[in-house]
Amino acid sequence: MKVLITTDLFRSTINGVVTSVLNLERELKEQGHEVRILTVSDTGKAYQEGNVWYLRSVPSGIYPGVRIPVSRGKEYVRELIAWKPDVVHSQCEFCTFGYGRRIARETGAAFVHTFHTLYEQYTKYIPIGKHLGAAALAGWMRYRLRAADVCIAPTEKVERTLLGYGIENSIAVIPTGIRLERFGRTADQEERERFRSEWGIAPGAKVVLNLGRLGFEKRIDELLRGWKQADIPKEQAVLLVAGGGPARESLERWAQELGLAEQVKFCGMIEPSGTPAFYQMADLFVCASTSETQGLTYAEALASGLPLLCRADSCLKGVLEPGANGYAYEEVDDFVNYLKELLGRPDLKSTMGAHSRKLSQAFGTKAFGEAVLKLYRKETRKKEAWRNESSAVYQKSEASFQEWNWAGYANAKRLP
């Protein structure tokens, strides 16, 4: 099967969309399918590298790292149309969506779209965002996505969002997978000591980890408030905030103002190859975000055998079982109480961590790839059936026309 993936974000960006694309590409290739990717260049120039076609672009000025094409990419589009993909799988609603829609229309390919982002959480980054009403957003999404044959929702939370927009497309809920084998290893004592020395963590102190992009919508300020309220000495535990993003500077400044400079450590952007080590060194994973659609960091924490302490959110279904592998909190006071319990009982790391590993098995890339491929086959069969039906209708209409035409000719011959 030939699959074209279109995405506005690719390797130069580290986020859930890119991770999902890379994992899907890997699984499809391992199953023997041919994959090509059309994306936006991060150099300002158009070029092709391996199986990836990059469109010339400029910075968007809306969100750090987001770029927009400044070329219609006619040559690349023609080349990909000539390739005749069986499936076009769009990953973003904006720039590359239109390219994917055109290629699917010209080739008759099944057009699949994955909805990754809850835009209500990001309107602060758009100049007119605060004036953009829910009805306008829903109307635009209905208009934009009407071309897709089917939409993939990574969680039931996203499915409800799409239904709330009034989307009439078919919707398939398929959790985005992670490479479980990358996170299952246990670090040895030497690695732990080296890691603690690098980040200035006292011997015996517990490590509480928040890992992800530092956007304002991630509510990391709530974690800082809770940490301050818990009044945990650095000898007992430290909070590692790993990741980069637009909120980092203000968060570091606020941590200083709260007097948490020694208890909270900002680690900066972590390369994907280095993220498993952070989970392996941690004793607890915390998250205050309600903007997650895929929750890949949740799955990574599960696979790493960590208890979870997260703000209650519908995307935690199947991820967090309260009391079994962690807790979900509603208020900062609850966060503080659960945090003290989890840090004060070392036995919970073992029992809750084991349950987390068990739950993680549902989030492997193999299951993800198989589910997406099953959907591809279903949609391509529907396209083929539609083409056959259309061809039959055309042939029947043509035959009826010819019969009518010859009958008219014969009658004309009999006229005086």
XYZ file of C-alpha atoms in Angstrom:
416
model
C 0.000 0.000 0.000
C 1.199 3.537 -0.805
C 0.611 6.041 2.007
C 1.231 9.789 1.846
C 1.380 11.571 5.210
C 0.983 15.364 5.239
C 1.991 17.382 8.302
C 2.835 21.010 9.159
C 5.322 19.826 11.817
C 8.144 17.342 11.471
C 11.550 16.382 12.847
C 12.765 19.856 13.826
C 9.859 20.077 16.323
C 9.413 17.865 19.378
C 5.748 17.323 20.222
C 2.983 14.744 20.122
C 2.105 15.308 16.454
C 5.665 14.647 15.307
C 6.023 11.610 17.580
C 2.770 10.210 16.204
C 3.902 10.725 12.586
C 7.308 9.133 13.171
C 5.821 6.131 14.959
C 3.211 5.631 12.248
C 5.838 5.897 9.503
C 8.011 3.335 11.275
C 5.187 0.823 11.795
C 3.920 1.105 8.212
C 7.410 0.598 6.795
C 8.029 -2.403 9.040
C 4.858 -3.971 7.624
C 6.151 -3.493 4.080
C 4.193 -0.427 2.995
C 5.625 2.506 1.053
C 5.431 5.824 2.898
C 6.088 9.366 1.691
C 5.772 12.547 3.759
C 4.893 16.070 2.606
C 5.741 18.720 5.174
C 6.882 22.296 5.718
C 10.573 23.124 5.415
C 12.364 24.490 8.472
C 15.137 26.091 6.383
C 13.084 28.412 4.201
C 13.952 26.359 1.114
C 12.112 23.615 -0.739
C 13.935 20.304 -0.966
C 13.514 16.543 -0.946
C 15.382 14.257 1.431
C 14.750 10.530 1.233
C 11.012 9.915 1.429
C 10.245 13.446 2.678
C 9.245 16.428 0.508
C 9.732 19.843 2.173
C 7.769 22.946 1.078
C 9.464 26.363 1.122
C 8.259 28.325 4.162
C 8.639 31.316 6.475
C 8.046 31.652 10.257
C 4.365 32.078 11.069
C 4.914 34.593 13.870
C 2.025 32.950 15.739
C 3.682 30.166 17.723
C 7.389 29.326 18.141
C 8.555 26.748 15.599
C 5.425 26.942 13.450
C 6.068 27.888 9.805
C 3.793 28.448 6.814
C 4.444 27.531 3.157
C 5.089 30.397 0.722
C 4.954 28.174 -2.342
C 2.133 26.212 -3.914
C 4.593 23.334 -4.383
C 3.306 22.578 -7.892
C 6.227 20.349 -8.822
C 6.020 18.309 -5.619
C 2.233 17.993 -5.836
C 2.441 16.787 -9.441
C 5.116 14.273 -8.477
C 3.050 12.909 -5.594
C -0.083 12.746 -7.747
C 1.866 10.753 -10.344
C 2.952 8.396 -7.531
C -0.763 7.593 -6.995
C -1.034 6.945 -3.239
C -3.743 4.623 -1.987
C -4.182 6.711 1.177
C -3.486 10.355 2.012
C -3.260 10.793 5.788
C -3.376 14.423 6.941
C -2.064 15.281 10.422
C -2.746 19.059 10.589
C -5.759 21.199 9.702
C -3.898 24.182 8.298
C -1.085 24.466 5.759
C -0.554 20.961 4.408
C -4.210 19.937 4.710
C -5.030 21.610 1.394
C -2.184 19.831 -0.391
C -3.358 16.487 0.946
C -6.960 17.184 -0.023
C -5.963 18.025 -3.601
C -3.732 14.964 -4.001
C -6.465 12.690 -2.636
C -9.041 14.246 -4.958
C -6.810 13.963 -8.047
C -5.819 10.348 -7.369
C -9.002 8.981 -5.835
C -7.076 8.023 -2.688
C -8.808 7.579 0.650
C -8.422 10.825 2.625
C -7.836 10.198 6.342
C -7.291 12.955 8.905
C -6.059 12.774 12.509
C -7.281 15.556 14.800
C -4.488 16.276 17.295
C -5.135 19.723 18.780
C -7.787 21.313 20.996
C -7.571 24.817 19.572
C -9.603 26.376 22.359
C -6.470 25.977 24.507
C -4.282 27.920 22.053
C -6.299 31.012 21.151
C -4.038 33.172 23.358
C -1.281 32.719 20.758
C -3.449 34.109 17.931
C -3.945 37.907 17.718
C -7.700 37.562 17.197
C -7.931 34.415 19.332
C -9.740 35.958 22.278
C -12.451 37.214 19.907
C -12.852 33.830 18.211
C -16.048 32.280 19.541
C -16.739 28.572 19.980
C -19.407 28.673 17.282
C -16.996 30.212 14.771
C -14.335 27.618 15.551
C -16.843 24.776 15.236
C -18.143 26.144 11.929
C -14.649 26.452 10.510
C -13.768 22.891 11.560
C -16.931 21.509 9.946
C -16.065 23.359 6.741
C -12.412 22.319 6.790
C -12.838 18.652 7.617
C -15.784 17.912 5.341
C -13.356 16.676 2.666
C -12.001 13.875 4.886
C -13.435 10.409 4.424
C -12.781 9.618 8.086
C -11.297 11.405 11.110
C -9.074 9.692 13.677
C -9.449 10.828 17.303
C -6.572 9.754 19.596
C -8.929 9.631 22.602
C -12.629 9.657 23.405
C -12.085 13.203 24.680
C -11.160 14.284 21.149
C -14.069 12.337 19.688
C -16.466 14.285 21.943
C -14.826 17.533 20.826
C -15.368 16.663 17.152
C -18.976 15.664 17.795
C -19.416 18.950 19.663
C -18.221 20.787 16.552
C -20.982 19.037 14.628
C -18.560 16.998 12.529
C -20.545 14.540 10.415
C -17.566 12.532 9.149
C -16.980 9.005 10.369
C -14.779 9.080 13.493
C -12.439 6.294 14.605
C -10.864 6.401 18.093
C -7.271 5.108 17.824
C -4.813 5.842 20.667
C -1.416 7.063 19.463
C 1.265 4.534 20.274
C 4.717 4.821 21.817
C 7.755 2.570 21.522
C 7.346 0.702 24.784
C 10.755 -0.954 24.567
C 12.486 2.446 24.865
C 11.014 3.074 28.312
C 11.028 -0.349 29.930
C 14.686 -0.447 30.931
C 15.724 0.125 34.564
C 18.724 2.384 35.163
C 21.600 1.013 37.221
C 23.065 2.682 40.306
C 25.970 4.265 38.437
C 23.635 5.944 35.956
C 21.450 7.238 38.775
C 24.407 8.748 40.625
C 25.718 10.394 37.460
C 22.282 11.844 36.661
C 21.822 13.166 40.208
C 25.253 14.746 40.162
C 24.532 16.462 36.837
C 21.302 18.032 38.112
C 22.406 18.681 41.694
C 19.979 16.268 43.321
C 20.761 15.333 46.931
C 21.430 11.653 47.707
C 18.218 9.918 48.722
C 15.949 12.714 47.430
C 12.921 11.599 45.415
C 12.618 12.864 41.824
C 9.226 14.177 40.699
C 9.069 14.678 36.934
C 7.035 16.881 34.617
C 8.112 16.382 31.013
C 6.693 18.090 27.935
C 6.434 21.337 26.041
C 6.313 24.384 28.311
C 3.266 26.157 26.944
C 1.053 28.391 29.072
C -1.873 26.020 28.459
C 0.068 23.231 30.234
C -0.624 24.892 33.628
C 2.819 24.224 35.058
C 2.344 27.291 37.239
C -0.196 25.169 39.138
C 2.504 22.598 39.893
C 4.726 25.370 41.255
C 1.936 26.638 43.510
C 1.329 23.139 44.789
C 5.023 22.525 45.397
C 5.290 25.758 47.347
C 2.244 24.867 49.426
C 3.560 21.351 50.128
C 6.770 22.899 51.542
C 8.913 19.893 50.643
C 12.625 20.301 51.510
C 15.099 19.678 48.701
C 16.657 16.844 50.713
C 13.349 14.945 50.474
C 12.379 15.620 46.837
C 12.967 17.857 43.819
C 10.695 18.736 40.926
C 12.303 18.349 37.486
C 10.580 20.343 34.736
C 11.940 18.958 31.474
C 11.129 20.623 28.159
C 11.181 23.924 26.349
C 8.551 26.347 25.142
C 7.167 29.878 25.310
C 6.305 29.725 29.021
C 9.735 28.654 30.255
C 11.155 32.108 31.004
C 8.143 33.269 33.008
C 7.977 29.961 34.901
C 11.642 30.147 35.896
C 11.171 33.722 37.039
C 8.136 32.807 39.109
C 9.921 29.826 40.678
C 12.617 32.266 41.813
C 10.011 34.589 43.289
C 8.431 31.672 45.178
C 11.797 30.722 46.626
C 11.847 27.388 44.775
C 15.105 27.804 42.866
C 16.717 24.850 44.639
C 13.634 22.618 44.822
C 12.543 23.056 41.184
C 15.007 22.455 38.342
C 14.286 23.451 34.736
C 16.124 21.050 32.435
C 15.376 22.662 29.072
C 14.549 20.894 25.819
C 15.309 17.190 25.916
C 16.226 15.331 22.736
C 13.922 12.351 22.067
C 16.843 9.954 22.519
C 17.383 11.329 26.029
C 13.823 11.304 27.359
C 13.780 7.674 28.599
C 16.608 8.487 31.044
C 14.517 11.187 32.738
C 11.657 8.760 33.318
C 14.064 6.087 34.560
C 15.501 8.459 37.161
C 12.087 9.629 38.391
C 9.941 8.311 41.230
C 6.694 10.051 40.264
C 5.206 11.721 37.162
C 3.049 14.848 37.592
C 0.974 16.840 35.105
C -1.525 19.689 35.495
C -2.510 20.027 31.822
C -6.065 19.683 30.552
C -5.070 20.428 26.942
C -3.785 16.933 26.137
C -5.343 15.059 23.226
C -2.944 12.124 22.964
C -1.198 12.125 26.339
C 1.974 10.531 25.003
C 3.915 11.569 28.108
C 1.335 9.741 30.219
C 1.941 6.572 28.203
C 5.709 7.023 28.475
C 5.418 7.376 32.254
C 3.292 4.214 32.389
C 5.817 2.238 30.350
C 8.580 3.523 32.647
C 6.779 2.106 35.683
C 5.930 5.411 37.367
C 2.932 6.320 39.528
C 0.983 9.286 38.108
C -0.389 12.390 39.833
C -2.389 14.375 37.267
C -5.151 16.934 37.096
C -8.428 15.125 36.419
C -9.197 15.041 32.702
C -11.195 12.776 30.412
C -8.094 11.865 28.397
C -6.865 9.886 31.437
C -9.386 7.116 30.770
C -7.433 3.879 30.491
C -4.296 5.683 31.669
C -4.849 6.462 35.344
C -6.817 4.239 37.716
C -7.088 6.207 40.991
C -5.558 4.333 43.894
C -4.110 1.654 41.595
C -1.381 3.519 39.699
C -1.733 7.064 41.029
C -4.259 9.809 41.667
C -6.242 12.421 39.744
C -6.809 15.720 41.560
C -9.311 18.549 41.152
C -7.869 21.215 43.463
C -4.340 22.247 44.417
C -5.017 21.167 48.011
C -5.708 17.636 46.730
C -2.497 17.745 44.705
C -0.546 18.619 47.857
C -2.127 15.824 49.906
C -1.590 13.172 47.230
C 1.967 14.376 46.631
C 2.856 13.989 50.312
C 1.294 10.514 50.416
C 3.148 9.300 47.323
C 6.477 10.694 48.501
C 6.013 9.402 52.036
C 5.308 5.803 51.044
C 8.187 4.238 49.083
C 6.197 1.006 48.635
C 3.776 2.784 46.280
C 6.506 3.282 43.661
C 6.748 -0.486 43.339
C 3.071 -1.476 43.496
C 1.666 1.448 41.503
C 4.568 1.315 39.066
C 3.852 -2.336 38.292
C 0.221 -1.476 37.524
C 1.351 1.384 35.290
C 3.508 -1.020 33.246
C 0.511 -3.319 32.858
C -1.677 -0.488 31.557
C 1.051 0.673 29.164
C 0.663 -2.417 26.974
C -2.398 -0.861 25.331
C -0.284 2.027 24.030
C 2.381 0.265 21.957
C 3.180 1.397 18.419
C 2.437 -2.069 17.049
C -1.202 -1.926 18.150
C -1.365 1.680 16.886
C 0.003 0.762 13.456
C -2.286 -2.240 13.084
C -5.382 -0.210 13.996
C -4.527 2.559 11.513
C -3.738 0.054 8.776
C -7.069 -1.689 9.376
C -8.796 1.680 8.925
C -6.827 2.348 5.725
C -7.967 -0.958 4.252
C -11.577 -0.278 5.186
C -11.502 3.164 3.565
C -9.725 2.009 0.405
C -12.306 -0.784 -0.015
C -15.081 1.792 0.325
C -13.390 3.968 -2.323
C -13.028 1.006 -4.659
C -16.662 0.014 -4.154
C -17.744 3.589 -4.867
C -15.662 3.691 -8.056
C -17.102 0.381 -9.235
C -20.640 1.532 -8.473
C -20.069 4.845 -10.263
C -18.611 3.016 -13.263
C -21.612 0.666 -13.400
C -24.055 3.587 -13.220
C -22.144 5.392 -15.980
C -22.098 2.324 -18.213
C -25.817 1.776 -17.670
C -26.536 5.424 -18.450
C -24.359 5.271 -21.560
C -26.118 2.116 -22.746
C -29.530 3.714 -22.183
C -28.428 6.789 -24.118
C -27.171 4.713 -27.030
C -30.417 2.701 -27.060
C -32.444 5.912 -27.060
C -30.221 7.401 -29.753
C -30.551 4.404 -32.089
C -34.307 4.224 -31.514
C -34.581 7.906 -32.383
C -32.541 7.351 -35.549
C -34.734 4.415 -36.632
C -37.921 6.400 -36.045
C -36.489 9.282 -38.002
C -35.765 6.935 -40.898
C -39.452 5.886 -40.979
C -40.748 9.442 -41.173
C -42.227 10.458 -44.590
